[in-house]
Amino acid sequence: MVSFIGRRLCQALFVLLIISVVSFVIQDNLGDPVRQMVGQSVSLQERAALQQELGLNDPLLQQYGRFLMGALQGDLGMSYYYKQPTLDVIVSRLPATLELSFCALLLVIILATPLGVIAAIHPKSLLSRAVLFISTLGLSIPIFIVAVFLMYFFAIEWRVLPSFGRGETTSFLGLWQTGLFNKDGLRHLLLPSFSLAFVLTPIFIRLIRAEMQDVLQSDFIRYAWSKGISAPRIYFLHALKNTMLPVITVGGIQAGTLVAYTILTESIFQWPGMGLLFMEAVTRVDVPLISAYLMVVGVIFVVTNTLVDVVYSMVNPRVRIPGYSA
Amino acid sequence: MSLLKLENLSVTFGNFRAVDQISYSVNEGEVLGIVGESGSGKSVSSLSLMGLIDYPGKVSADELTFMDQDLLSMPEAQRRKITGSDIAMIFQDPMTSLNPCFTVGYQIIEALKTHQGGTKKELKKRAIELLTLVGIPAPETRLSAYPHQLSGGMSQRVMIAIAIACNPKLLIADEPTTALDVTIQAQIIDLLIDLQEQKQMGLVLITHDLALVAEVAHRVIVMYAGQIVESGPASEVFSAPQHPYTQALLASLPESAAGKARLEALPGVVPGQYDRPKGCLLSPRCPYATDHCRNVEPASQGPLERQVKCHTPLNAQGRPAA
């Protein structure tokens, strides 16, 4: 296990190195940060001085070297807009996004698993036809329309749920601003997480259904029937465990994408998370923040992929992480 | 006493009769061999005994009884109770029949728990006993092994252990050795026959292997295109086959071709859904077929314990009698 994590860390460093190069190469093409930082009235001299002060006149390689040295010490630069270390800005937005992603995924799992299984077991039943129809609908309607509709009905017409923001948050152990432990925070969570779940659930229903139908044809399921095991046990234990293998892989990627790029949903609901932050950073040409953000996203993907591999190996005994024996 | 009795059992998939009106019975402690080439309905008929024919397959029979209980009319729950306990089955490919996601111990204990119950400790003890019984070395450590860590022979032993876990009265073995090495085949068969004798189980042994059936089966059924073409005591059927198909099967054995340049083979394949002949199903391939054979389906004839479905059964010299 230790060597596994060690190798993953090396992999993460390599990924980050590449991302850092990419984010530096795009810097020049994102516009002039000085113009974004100062107003119209600032003189050319002052602009030049600021440019010099920010190190924007140095050769690109030197700027990159400086960034890399900083990054090694946990310093990903100062945000032009927030005038704070970029990492602090990003970390302060992390809880909101993580909680939203977690709730959305939880909803997806709760909805997609039974529906996908039922659609696989009784493909001709009315329920599975309805499930498939709705899932096609969910796949074809873009999330911003779903979100706007939900907002319109629940927040504006019926006034039962708040339309934007995170609501009240409480401090959890002093390091995490959470909305999960109070009613107002949970109410604010509902609409955005339902919007996300509405577009994600269909993918998983279809994935689970297709995999499950495949698994149900396999020899070991026929054998399980011949052992006289009860039907629910066969479907939800013997078949589902085998079905989940590809679902875990796709789910992991989706989880990473949710945390990193829930831009649309966060924008619509003004959810103060990372996606919204990234959106703002792009419009403000806050280059250090964008670079730092990409680096953090790299870490998120390496972490989620590592978690997926660990979970996968727990479900699938044929895959054992070297050095981690069970 | 007859353990399993079936009368005119058919399994149909739409218009296709995979199993066509077969009748036989298995007695306590008896080994019944079922032989026939691929597609002759051997496996489908045995799956139907276990209630494992899925939609759109349909099973019908004038009689299908196990220990005088009607399997077709009994409630599903009751049938599921018999399945896997009183009637157990082992399958052709042990490597894919065990669930790859669960340990061997889990899968054995699951069978025990489903049908018998007991405390965790008892179940584990019983599982170790079973693995010992089927000749698996170091059974305690094997319990926590996953199927992919076992060889084919070991997996088949595990499947046999699970099958006999609940002391079945009838064991159906569907080509239990086809997927195994030749050296392992003999061991597995010896194990099966040992267990069958010890526990006085009825054993239905489905196989391609005629030599094996000749050796271990008391009675034998020869199937062709979903029908039983010949049945009788194993020694008689193999020493003096009355049906041209049985004769051809025996002639195709390498042993029969000693000194010849080529193995004997029956030309053609088993008819499927769209090329079913009008008269006798074997008539397009039968060397003795007459116009009568091609137009009229023969009925089974002969005494109950020695039947043949042919217009012109072969005599002791292996020629058509009439």
XYZ file of C-alpha atoms in Angstrom:
648
model
C 0.000 0.000 0.000
C 2.810 2.400 0.861
C 4.604 1.739 -2.409
C 1.320 2.138 -4.233
C 0.745 5.563 -2.729
C 4.371 6.427 -3.370
C 4.001 5.588 -7.036
C 0.795 7.570 -7.182
C 2.579 10.574 -5.692
C 5.250 10.378 -8.381
C 2.510 10.153 -10.950
C 0.805 13.176 -9.422
C 4.018 15.190 -9.561
C 4.457 14.295 -13.203
C 0.871 15.274 -13.996
C 1.306 18.556 -12.158
C 4.524 19.309 -13.992
C 2.746 18.963 -17.316
C -0.214 21.016 -16.128
C 2.124 23.748 -14.920
C 3.695 23.900 -18.373
C 0.287 24.085 -20.010
C -0.978 26.808 -17.719
C 2.150 28.793 -18.405
C 1.950 28.442 -22.117
C -1.610 29.737 -22.143
C -0.738 32.712 -19.935
C 0.361 34.909 -22.794
C -2.853 34.305 -24.639
C -5.234 35.188 -21.842
C -4.949 38.947 -22.137
C -3.050 41.564 -20.182
C -3.426 41.159 -16.433
C -2.214 44.707 -15.776
C -5.106 46.154 -17.702
C -7.484 44.023 -15.668
C -5.950 45.145 -12.392
C -5.825 48.886 -12.860
C -8.330 51.452 -14.014
C -8.370 53.683 -17.032
C -6.655 56.553 -15.244
C -3.386 54.802 -14.489
C -0.504 56.153 -16.529
C 1.641 54.122 -18.889
C 4.628 54.503 -16.573
C 2.729 53.138 -13.668
C 1.518 50.278 -15.817
C 5.070 49.528 -16.854
C 6.216 49.653 -13.250
C 3.483 47.263 -12.214
C 4.370 44.987 -15.093
C 7.967 44.994 -13.920
C 6.931 44.430 -10.326
C 4.786 41.415 -11.258
C 7.743 39.959 -13.128
C 5.895 39.924 -16.416
C 8.893 41.285 -18.301
C 11.185 38.425 -17.399
C 11.768 35.656 -19.935
C 9.036 33.059 -19.894
C 11.373 30.331 -18.714
C 12.442 32.458 -15.775
C 8.824 33.178 -14.854
C 8.098 29.487 -15.079
C 11.096 28.637 -12.912
C 9.953 31.127 -10.322
C 6.446 29.673 -10.358
C 7.777 26.132 -10.018
C 10.042 27.030 -7.090
C 7.115 28.687 -5.389
C 4.866 25.744 -6.054
C 7.357 23.398 -4.447
C 7.037 25.458 -1.283
C 3.255 25.420 -1.460
C 3.064 28.907 -2.920
C 1.087 29.034 -6.132
C 1.269 32.787 -6.466
C -0.976 35.661 -5.492
C -4.355 36.159 -7.058
C -4.396 39.472 -8.936
C -7.979 40.052 -7.989
C -8.261 38.760 -4.445
C -4.759 39.916 -3.461
C -4.450 36.687 -1.493
C -2.441 33.527 -2.028
C -4.282 31.626 -4.760
C -4.201 28.371 -2.831
C -6.003 29.984 0.104
C -8.677 31.333 -2.227
C -9.201 27.932 -3.806
C -9.193 26.030 -0.516
C -11.789 28.410 0.899
C -14.107 27.436 -1.967
C -13.403 23.714 -1.744
C -15.968 22.783 0.951
C -18.886 24.208 -1.020
C -18.018 22.248 -4.138
C -17.158 19.048 -2.316
C -20.454 19.085 -0.452
C -22.416 19.773 -3.613
C -20.628 17.017 -5.528
C -21.041 14.601 -2.646
C -24.783 15.211 -2.399
C -25.238 14.987 -6.160
C -23.341 11.697 -6.330
C -25.240 10.345 -3.357
C -28.513 11.113 -5.131
C -27.203 9.500 -8.303
C -26.228 6.312 -6.470
C -29.523 6.129 -4.581
C -31.562 6.640 -7.758
C -29.518 4.930 -10.445
C -28.679 1.670 -8.694
C -32.182 0.305 -8.074
C -33.584 1.762 -11.294
C -30.734 0.389 -13.403
C -31.062 -3.031 -11.788
C -34.828 -3.118 -12.290
C -34.457 -2.014 -15.906
C -32.016 -4.868 -16.422
C -34.093 -7.553 -14.680
C -37.435 -6.706 -16.272
C -36.539 -4.973 -19.537
C -40.105 -5.222 -20.808
C -41.954 -3.956 -17.750
C -43.764 -0.646 -17.779
C -41.528 0.702 -15.047
C -38.312 0.042 -16.938
C -39.751 1.547 -20.094
C -40.685 4.638 -18.131
C -37.252 4.756 -16.513
C -35.548 4.524 -19.889
C -37.798 7.186 -21.372
C -37.096 9.611 -18.555
C -33.406 8.836 -18.713
C -33.330 9.673 -22.408
C -35.016 12.927 -21.495
C -32.415 13.574 -18.830
C -29.617 12.860 -21.261
C -30.919 15.190 -23.910
C -31.861 18.201 -21.793
C -28.844 20.350 -20.924
C -28.261 21.013 -17.275
C -28.758 24.780 -17.464
C -32.317 24.266 -18.665
C -33.031 21.731 -15.944
C -31.546 24.051 -13.357
C -33.472 27.075 -14.570
C -36.734 25.117 -14.637
C -36.206 23.746 -11.140
C -35.364 27.221 -9.937
C -38.398 28.687 -11.628
C -40.835 26.257 -10.054
C -39.354 25.633 -6.634
C -37.907 29.054 -5.920
C -40.101 31.466 -7.833
C -43.539 29.912 -8.400
C -43.906 27.857 -5.233
C -41.308 29.621 -3.102
C -40.374 26.488 -1.204
C -36.626 26.442 -1.797
C -33.987 29.156 -2.026
C -32.752 29.959 -5.513
C -29.125 30.844 -4.956
C -26.171 30.691 -2.617
C -25.121 28.282 0.062
C -27.208 29.654 2.867
C -26.101 29.384 6.423
C -22.906 27.474 7.091
C -21.401 26.269 10.311
C -17.802 25.605 11.117
C -16.905 21.953 11.338
C -13.855 21.272 13.535
C -12.739 24.801 12.802
C -11.434 24.028 9.327
C -14.448 23.347 7.216
C -17.403 25.630 6.552
C -20.225 23.161 6.135
C -23.834 23.557 5.100
C -24.665 19.944 5.865
C -25.502 20.377 9.518
C -28.178 22.975 9.442
C -31.553 23.183 7.834
C -30.893 26.312 5.829
C -27.697 24.925 4.318
C -29.417 21.675 3.374
C -32.313 23.543 1.784
C -29.856 25.484 -0.345
C -28.169 22.242 -1.366
C -31.328 20.636 -2.705
C -31.854 22.406 -6.032
C -28.262 22.421 -7.293
C -27.654 18.805 -6.334
C -30.938 17.707 -7.900
C -30.023 19.505 -11.107
C -26.705 17.716 -11.236
C -28.296 14.392 -10.378
C -30.915 14.851 -13.075
C -28.323 14.854 -15.831
C -25.943 12.333 -14.251
C -28.423 9.674 -13.135
C -29.466 8.682 -16.685
C -25.874 7.906 -17.622
C -25.547 5.615 -14.643
C -28.943 3.989 -15.105
C -27.958 3.080 -18.646
C -24.515 1.962 -17.641
C -25.788 -0.212 -14.789
C -28.566 -1.627 -16.941
C -26.264 -2.582 -19.812
C -23.623 -4.081 -17.537
C -26.186 -5.919 -15.460
C -27.843 -7.476 -18.494
C -24.448 -8.712 -19.523
C -23.653 -10.100 -16.083
C -27.047 -11.809 -15.792
C -26.146 -13.897 -18.845
C -22.954 -15.172 -17.286
C -22.264 -18.698 -16.111
C -21.867 -17.795 -12.482
C -25.336 -16.269 -12.320
C -26.869 -19.394 -13.836
C -24.875 -21.345 -11.301
C -26.145 -19.122 -8.483
C -29.720 -19.879 -9.580
C -28.923 -23.587 -9.533
C -27.736 -23.269 -5.939
C -31.250 -22.207 -4.967
C -30.231 -18.751 -3.748
C -33.042 -16.221 -3.459
C -33.657 -13.863 -6.355
C -32.929 -10.587 -4.510
C -29.641 -12.025 -3.326
C -28.691 -13.041 -6.847
C -29.610 -9.687 -8.329
C -28.378 -7.332 -5.642
C -25.368 -9.260 -4.397
C -24.023 -11.708 -6.960
C -24.846 -9.716 -10.064
C -24.580 -6.184 -8.720
C -21.093 -6.639 -7.334
C -19.857 -7.672 -10.751
C -21.898 -4.952 -12.414
C -20.316 -2.253 -10.300
C -16.793 -2.664 -11.663
C -17.136 -0.424 -14.731
C -19.570 1.803 -12.860
C -16.916 2.588 -10.271
C -14.473 3.600 -12.983
C -16.916 5.923 -14.713
C -18.191 7.170 -11.375
C -14.694 8.133 -10.306
C -14.115 10.189 -13.414
C -17.510 11.833 -12.994
C -16.751 12.629 -9.372
C -13.511 14.317 -10.370
C -15.237 16.279 -13.103
C -17.972 17.331 -10.691
C -15.517 18.737 -8.191
C -13.392 20.453 -10.795
C -15.805 21.703 -13.406
C -19.313 22.117 -12.015
C -19.187 25.499 -13.634
C -22.666 25.745 -15.125
C -24.598 24.628 -12.095
C -22.523 26.715 -9.724
C -22.971 29.769 -11.935
C -26.718 29.361 -12.195
C -27.218 28.887 -8.481
C -24.396 31.281 -7.585
C -22.937 28.464 -5.554
C -19.720 29.792 -4.048
C -17.678 26.799 -5.142
C -14.648 26.103 -7.235
C -16.402 26.066 -10.579
C -17.754 29.535 -10.033
C -14.338 30.670 -8.855
C -12.737 29.320 -12.001
C -15.315 31.048 -14.138
C -14.630 34.342 -12.379
C -10.870 33.847 -12.646
C -11.166 33.348 -16.387
C -13.286 36.453 -16.938
C -10.919 38.509 -14.759
C -7.829 37.053 -16.452
C -6.574 36.214 -12.984
C -3.731 34.173 -14.446
C -2.080 33.007 -11.203
C -5.469 31.848 -9.956
C -6.146 29.981 -13.204
C -2.748 28.311 -13.077
C -3.176 27.386 -9.440
C -6.672 26.140 -10.149
C -5.444 23.835 -12.884
C -2.792 22.503 -10.536
C -5.385 21.817 -7.840
C -7.621 20.109 -10.393
C -4.665 17.884 -11.311
C -4.336 16.894 -7.675
C -8.087 16.254 -7.431
C -8.014 13.899 -10.387
C -5.001 12.015 -9.133
C -6.636 11.660 -5.717
C -10.012 10.504 -7.076
C -8.349 8.063 -9.460
C -6.314 6.654 -6.605
C -9.459 6.268 -4.512
C -11.204 4.601 -7.446
C -8.349 2.137 -7.803
C -8.471 1.299 -4.118
C -12.252 0.834 -4.162
C -12.031 -1.152 -7.403
C -9.522 -3.537 -5.916
C -11.751 -4.035 -2.901
C -14.697 -4.992 -5.110
C -12.766 -6.956 -7.707
C -10.492 -9.547 -6.136
C -8.834 -10.216 -9.481
C -7.236 -6.794 -9.274
C -4.909 -6.473 -6.352
C -2.748 -3.464 -5.855
C 0.825 -4.744 -5.622
C 2.016 -4.646 -2.060
C -1.525 -4.365 -0.753
C -2.690 -7.843 0.016
C -5.973 -8.788 1.544
C -37.580 -46.420 -6.274
C -37.591 -43.864 -8.986
C -36.197 -40.543 -7.863
C -36.815 -38.449 -10.921
C -39.386 -39.218 -13.537
C -40.110 -37.319 -16.688
C -42.697 -38.105 -19.276
C -42.750 -36.307 -22.642
C -40.738 -33.337 -21.478
C -40.326 -30.619 -24.090
C -38.456 -27.349 -23.991
C -39.366 -24.891 -26.698
C -37.947 -21.520 -27.647
C -40.609 -19.984 -29.847
C -41.133 -22.503 -32.629
C -37.924 -24.323 -31.948
C -38.049 -27.515 -29.951
C -34.695 -27.776 -28.194
C -35.957 -30.799 -26.299
C -38.638 -32.851 -27.970
C -40.836 -35.109 -25.849
C -38.221 -36.974 -23.898
C -39.064 -39.447 -21.173
C -36.772 -41.133 -18.707
C -36.374 -41.835 -15.043
C -33.507 -41.972 -12.618
C -33.479 -44.292 -9.642
C -31.808 -43.846 -6.300
C -28.126 -44.687 -6.494
C -28.238 -44.974 -10.250
C -25.835 -43.409 -12.737
C -27.587 -42.368 -15.922
C -25.409 -41.288 -18.803
C -26.767 -38.897 -21.410
C -24.712 -38.681 -24.591
C -25.113 -36.890 -27.870
C -23.308 -34.306 -29.934
C -23.459 -30.547 -29.440
C -26.940 -29.135 -29.933
C -28.716 -32.373 -29.168
C -30.538 -30.895 -26.167
C -28.610 -32.583 -23.377
C -27.837 -29.433 -21.425
C -31.182 -27.745 -22.060
C -33.048 -30.774 -20.760
C -31.000 -30.808 -17.571
C -31.420 -27.060 -17.070
C -35.155 -27.555 -17.337
C -34.993 -30.047 -14.468
C -33.440 -27.309 -12.329
C -36.040 -24.763 -13.395
C -33.332 -22.707 -15.078
C -34.931 -22.183 -18.464
C -35.356 -18.450 -18.897
C -37.952 -16.600 -20.893
C -38.712 -17.126 -23.797
C -38.010 -20.817 -23.188
C -41.037 -22.905 -22.230
C -40.988 -26.214 -20.413
C -43.889 -28.616 -20.741
C -44.282 -32.203 -19.708
C -46.937 -34.805 -19.080
C -45.045 -35.627 -15.955
C -42.047 -34.137 -14.210
C -41.761 -35.476 -10.714
C -39.008 -35.626 -8.170
C -39.626 -38.038 -5.280
C -43.285 -38.070 -6.281
C -43.594 -34.278 -6.085
C -44.714 -32.515 -9.213
C -41.984 -30.018 -10.047
C -44.005 -28.099 -12.607
C -47.089 -27.403 -10.515
C -45.446 -26.776 -7.154
C -45.123 -23.170 -5.949
C -41.978 -21.411 -7.088
C -40.715 -20.967 -3.523
C -40.983 -24.677 -2.825
C -39.174 -25.529 -6.034
C -36.358 -23.100 -5.188
C -35.984 -24.951 -1.893
C -35.464 -28.254 -3.677
C -33.132 -26.650 -6.208
C -29.612 -26.709 -4.916
C -30.422 -28.962 -1.973
C -32.186 -32.145 -3.070
C -31.310 -31.650 -6.719
C -27.902 -30.132 -7.324
C -26.063 -29.441 -10.501
C -22.495 -28.948 -11.570
C -21.621 -27.188 -14.749
C -19.260 -27.531 -17.619
C -16.921 -24.630 -17.069
C -15.838 -24.390 -13.427
C -13.648 -21.348 -14.072
C -16.597 -19.171 -15.065
C -19.281 -20.773 -12.934
C -17.954 -19.582 -9.602
C -18.616 -15.918 -8.909
C -15.282 -14.124 -9.315
C -16.127 -11.536 -6.671
C -16.649 -13.874 -3.722
C -14.329 -16.215 -1.889
C -14.651 -19.962 -2.153
C -15.627 -20.132 1.507
C -18.340 -17.535 1.022
C -19.843 -19.448 -1.873
C -19.866 -22.768 -0.052
C -21.252 -21.287 3.145
C -23.888 -19.421 1.147
C -25.242 -22.710 -0.199
C -25.264 -24.229 3.289
C -26.895 -21.166 4.806
C -29.591 -20.995 2.138
C -30.779 -24.533 2.679
C -29.702 -25.605 6.147
C -28.609 -22.697 8.279
C -26.421 -22.880 11.354
C -24.027 -20.740 13.309
C -21.072 -19.121 11.646
C -18.696 -21.552 13.297
C -20.662 -24.645 12.319
C -20.964 -23.454 8.736
C -17.253 -22.853 8.490
C -16.492 -26.252 9.958
C -18.851 -27.898 7.526
C -17.280 -26.008 4.610
C -13.846 -27.272 5.599
C -15.230 -30.820 5.837
C -16.668 -30.516 2.355
C -13.431 -29.242 0.862
C -11.596 -32.115 2.549
C -14.153 -34.528 1.165
C -13.543 -33.389 -2.403
C -9.818 -33.705 -1.921
C -8.680 -30.116 -1.685
C -5.446 -29.795 0.271
C -5.177 -27.165 3.028
C -8.933 -26.487 3.046
C -8.747 -23.884 5.840
C -6.637 -21.554 3.732
C -8.594 -22.296 0.560
C -11.734 -20.893 2.143
C -10.407 -17.379 1.741
C -9.189 -17.962 -1.821
C -10.944 -16.356 -4.767
C -11.921 -18.462 -7.793
C -9.250 -16.910 -10.003
C -6.620 -18.232 -7.623
C -7.718 -21.828 -8.250
C -6.912 -24.110 -11.151
C -9.682 -25.575 -13.281
C -9.555 -28.895 -11.455
C -9.657 -27.181 -8.073
C -12.600 -25.044 -9.147
C -14.460 -28.130 -10.292
C -13.779 -29.737 -6.905
C -15.173 -26.633 -5.232
C -18.272 -26.820 -7.400
C -18.697 -30.463 -6.481
C -18.274 -29.537 -2.801
C -21.034 -26.941 -3.136
C -23.239 -29.392 -5.011
C -22.994 -32.083 -2.339
C -23.120 -29.561 0.520
C -26.794 -30.169 1.193
C -26.681 -33.924 0.583
C -28.603 -33.976 -2.675
C -30.521 -37.053 -3.674
C -29.946 -36.278 -7.323
C -26.856 -34.762 -8.857
C -26.815 -33.519 -12.413
C -23.349 -33.172 -13.888
C -23.379 -31.306 -17.183
C -20.125 -32.193 -18.924
C -18.197 -31.886 -15.670
C -14.839 -32.667 -17.248
C -15.061 -31.090 -20.704
C -13.156 -27.966 -19.711
C -10.443 -29.838 -17.824
C -7.090 -31.397 -18.650
C -7.186 -35.072 -19.515
C -5.169 -35.977 -16.423
C -7.588 -34.083 -14.184
C -10.669 -35.503 -15.931
C -10.128 -38.993 -14.546
C -9.623 -37.641 -11.011
C -12.823 -35.612 -11.135
C -14.845 -38.532 -12.463
C -13.399 -40.842 -9.809
C -14.348 -38.290 -7.184
C -17.880 -37.957 -8.545
C -18.439 -41.693 -8.708
C -16.957 -42.184 -5.217
C -19.294 -39.588 -3.784
C -22.220 -40.995 -5.721
C -21.600 -44.453 -4.264
C -20.969 -43.175 -0.741
C -24.098 -41.086 -0.649
C -26.179 -43.315 -2.891
C -27.163 -40.334 -5.007
C -28.823 -40.574 -8.352
C -26.371 -39.154 -10.872
C -27.208 -37.823 -14.309
C -23.945 -37.609 -16.196
C -24.133 -35.575 -19.378
C -21.102 -35.946 -21.579
C -19.556 -36.276 -25.011
C -17.283 -38.943 -23.648
C -18.683 -42.322 -24.657
C -15.839 -44.272 -23.074
C -16.572 -42.576 -19.779
C -20.265 -43.403 -19.944
C -19.506 -46.999 -20.870
C -17.301 -47.235 -17.816
C -19.390 -45.614 -15.095
C -23.033 -45.404 -16.189
C -25.603 -48.049 -15.363
C -27.967 -46.880 -18.035
C -27.460 -44.638 -20.987
C -29.610 -42.328 -23.095
C -28.511 -41.263 -26.553
C -29.934 -37.943 -27.655
C -30.142 -36.495 -31.121
C -31.733 -33.182 -32.106
C -33.668 -32.938 -28.856
C -34.997 -36.480 -28.977
C -33.996 -39.668 -27.251
C -33.049 -42.039 -30.052
C -31.882 -44.940 -27.963
C -31.832 -45.915 -24.322
C -30.916 -48.938 -22.318
C -28.330 -50.517 -20.025
C -24.936 -49.014 -20.839
C -23.286 -52.346 -21.613
C -25.987 -53.365 -24.093
C -26.270 -50.033 -25.836
C -22.556 -49.859 -26.437
C -21.939 -53.515 -27.317
C -24.954 -53.846 -29.593
C -26.256 -50.424 -30.650
C -29.677 -50.603 -32.281
C -29.866 -47.068 -33.586
C -27.741 -45.987 -36.552
C -26.852 -42.806 -34.699
C -25.442 -44.692 -31.713
C -23.555 -46.886 -34.108
C -22.109 -43.824 -35.830
C -21.155 -42.241 -32.492
C -19.283 -45.373 -31.492
C -17.648 -45.638 -34.895
C -16.362 -42.101 -34.585
C -14.256 -43.021 -31.554
C -10.528 -43.132 -32.295
C -10.417 -46.642 -30.814
C -12.785 -47.873 -33.530
C -10.565 -46.466 -36.231
C -7.462 -48.460 -35.322
C -5.565 -49.264 -38.494
C -7.645 -46.930 -40.617
C -6.338 -43.783 -42.258
C -9.240 -41.586 -41.151
C -11.733 -41.514 -38.287
C -15.257 -42.498 -39.144
C -17.576 -39.498 -39.159
C -21.259 -38.994 -39.802
C -21.570 -36.343 -42.515
C -23.650 -33.233 -41.771
C -24.730 -31.556 -38.538
C -27.632 -31.749 -36.098
C -30.658 -30.067 -37.710
C -31.609 -26.710 -36.260
C -34.792 -24.697 -36.331
C -34.967 -24.174 -40.093
C -33.661 -27.406 -41.544
C -35.700 -29.901 -39.582
C -36.356 -32.931 -41.756
C -39.880 -34.225 -42.241
C -39.533 -37.853 -41.203
C -36.839 -39.295 -38.969
C -34.565 -36.458 -37.828
C -31.481 -38.479 -38.627
C -32.631 -39.464 -42.131
C -30.503 -36.891 -44.031
C -27.371 -38.230 -42.350
C -28.294 -41.878 -41.888
C -26.522 -44.381 -44.150
C -29.505 -46.755 -43.971
C -32.288 -44.220 -44.553
C -35.131 -45.230 -46.861
C -37.920 -43.128 -48.349
C -40.104 -44.337 -45.504
C -37.575 -42.887 -43.016
C -37.526 -39.577 -44.869
C -41.302 -39.188 -44.716
C -42.573 -40.778 -41.532
C -41.213 -40.073 -38.073
C -40.487 -43.327 -36.251
C -41.908 -44.062 -32.816
C -39.890 -45.454 -29.951
C -40.096 -49.194 -29.901
C -38.884 -52.078 -27.790
C -39.320 -52.862 -24.094
C -39.294 -49.931 -21.655
C -35.765 -50.610 -20.468
C -34.337 -50.892 -23.982
C -35.898 -48.471 -26.423
C -34.933 -47.348 -29.884
C -36.514 -44.692 -32.072
C -35.949 -46.139 -35.525
C -37.990 -47.845 -38.275
C -35.286 -50.365 -38.912
C -33.307 -50.976 -35.698
C -29.924 -52.564 -36.195
C -29.413 -56.217 -35.394
C -26.518 -57.761 -33.545
C -24.431 -57.640 -36.719
C -24.948 -53.882 -36.965
C -27.139 -54.054 -40.073
C -30.764 -52.902 -40.399
C -32.936 -55.796 -39.318
C -35.703 -55.336 -41.804
